[in-house]
Amino acid sequence: MEEKYSERVELNLHTYMSGFVSVIRPREAIETAVQMGHRAVGVTDFESVQSFLEVATCHQKHRDKIKVIYGIRTFANDANVTILAKNQAGLKALYQVVSTGEITPEQRKNLLVASAYW
C-alpha cells in the first residue's frame, strides 16, 4: 500500500450494524484497515454497539498491527455526535450511555465527545 494510507486513522467507521449506512461486516472492516496499513480504527455505528463482539474477535488476530477504538454515533441536542471510549472504563461508560441515553460527568472523564456542529 502507499505510504499515505499508513498515516491515516479512521475514527468514524460504520459497519452494517448502522442500518443502511454501510454494508461491510465488522470483520471485513478491520481486515481492510489492516491491509491498508492503518494504525488505528474507530468503529462508530449509529446508536449501536452490536458490532463490538465481532470487532473484538477479529482484533485478537491483528492486535499487533492495529488499535481499535470503540465508539458510537448518536444524536444529542439536535447534533450528529461521535462518542469514543478513551480506555476500558470508557468502554463501560459507552455501554451505559447506550442504555440510559445520558452522559454523566463521571462517565465523561473516560469518553471523547465530538460534534461537527457548532
C-alpha positions as a printed Julia matrix, in Angstrom:
118×3 Matrix{Float64}:
   0.0     0.0    0.0
   1.0     3.58  -0.48
   2.58    5.37   2.46
  -0.27    7.9    2.7
  -2.65    5.16   3.88
  -0.42    4.03   6.73
  -0.56    7.52   8.24
  -4.35    7.54   8.32
  -6.51    6.8   11.34
 -10.2     6.28  10.58
 -12.24    7.44  13.6
 -15.73    7.17  12.1
 -16.12    3.72  10.56
 -19.63    2.3   10.21
 -20.44   -1.37   9.75
 -23.63   -2.99   8.53
 -24.89   -2.65  12.11
 -25.57    1.01  11.21
 -28.56    0.02   9.13
 -28.46    1.34   5.58
 -25.35    3.49   6.09
 -22.85    0.69   5.43
 -22.81   -2.86   4.15
 -19.41   -4.03   5.44
 -19.17   -6.65   8.17
 -17.11   -5.67  11.23
 -14.52   -8.37  10.5
 -14.08   -7.15   6.92
 -13.73   -3.55   8.09
 -10.9    -4.4   10.49
  -9.14   -6.64   7.99
  -9.37   -3.95   5.3
  -7.95   -1.33   7.65
  -5.06   -3.68   8.48
  -4.4    -4.32   4.78
  -4.34   -0.57   4.14
  -1.8    -0.13   6.91
  -3.99    1.94   9.24
  -2.56    2.15  12.75
  -5.99    2.54  14.36
  -9.67    2.5   13.51
 -12.66    3.86  15.42
 -15.81    1.77  14.99
 -18.78    4.14  15.45
 -22.06    2.59  14.38
 -25.25    4.62  14.71
 -26.89    4.08  18.11
 -25.41    0.59  18.3
 -22.65   -1.41  19.96
 -23.75   -4.64  18.26
 -20.59   -4.9   16.14
 -18.21   -4.77  19.12
 -18.1    -8.54  19.72
 -17.16   -9.32  16.11
 -14.69   -6.42  16.06
 -13.03   -7.63  19.27
 -12.85  -11.21  17.98
 -11.2   -10.09  14.74
  -8.92   -7.68  16.6
  -7.44  -10.62  18.55
  -5.77  -11.81  15.31
  -4.44   -8.34  14.45
  -3.67   -6.86  17.87
  -0.04   -6.16  16.98
  -0.99   -4.35  13.74
  -3.9    -2.07  14.63
  -5.6    -0.4   17.58
  -9.4    -0.49  17.77
 -11.19    2.47  19.3
 -14.78    1.71  20.28
 -17.46    4.35  19.85
 -20.95    5.25  18.67
 -22.69    7.91  16.63
 -25.75    9.31  18.33
 -27.9    12.43  18.4
 -27.71   14.96  21.21
 -29.19   18.45  21.26
 -30.12   18.22  17.56
 -26.46   17.45  16.51
 -24.72   14.37  14.89
 -22.36   13.42  17.96
 -19.44   10.88  17.94
 -18.51    9.34  21.28
 -15.25    7.41  21.57
 -14.04    5.37  24.53
 -10.64    6.57  25.77
  -9.93    3.39  27.74
 -11.56    0.31  29.3
 -13.53    2.48  31.74
 -14.7     4.48  28.73
 -15.95    1.32  27.05
 -18.02    0.55  30.15
 -19.28    4.14  30.14
 -20.18    3.81  26.45
 -22.41    0.82  27.21
 -24.07    2.83  29.97
 -24.65    5.77  27.62
 -26.31    3.47  25.09
 -28.5     2.0   27.84
 -29.54    5.27  29.53
 -29.14    7.89  26.8
 -27.25   10.14  29.23
 -23.63   11.03  29.89
 -22.74   11.76  33.49
 -19.73   13.92  34.44
 -18.04   10.81  35.84
 -18.51    8.9   32.56
 -17.35   11.93  30.56
 -13.86   11.61  32.03
 -13.33    8.41  30.03
 -15.08    9.45  26.83
 -14.19   11.73  23.95
 -17.3    13.52  22.7
 -17.13   15.36  19.4
 -19.61   17.1   17.13
 -19.36   18.54  13.64
 -21.85   21.24  14.59
 -21.08   24.45  16.46
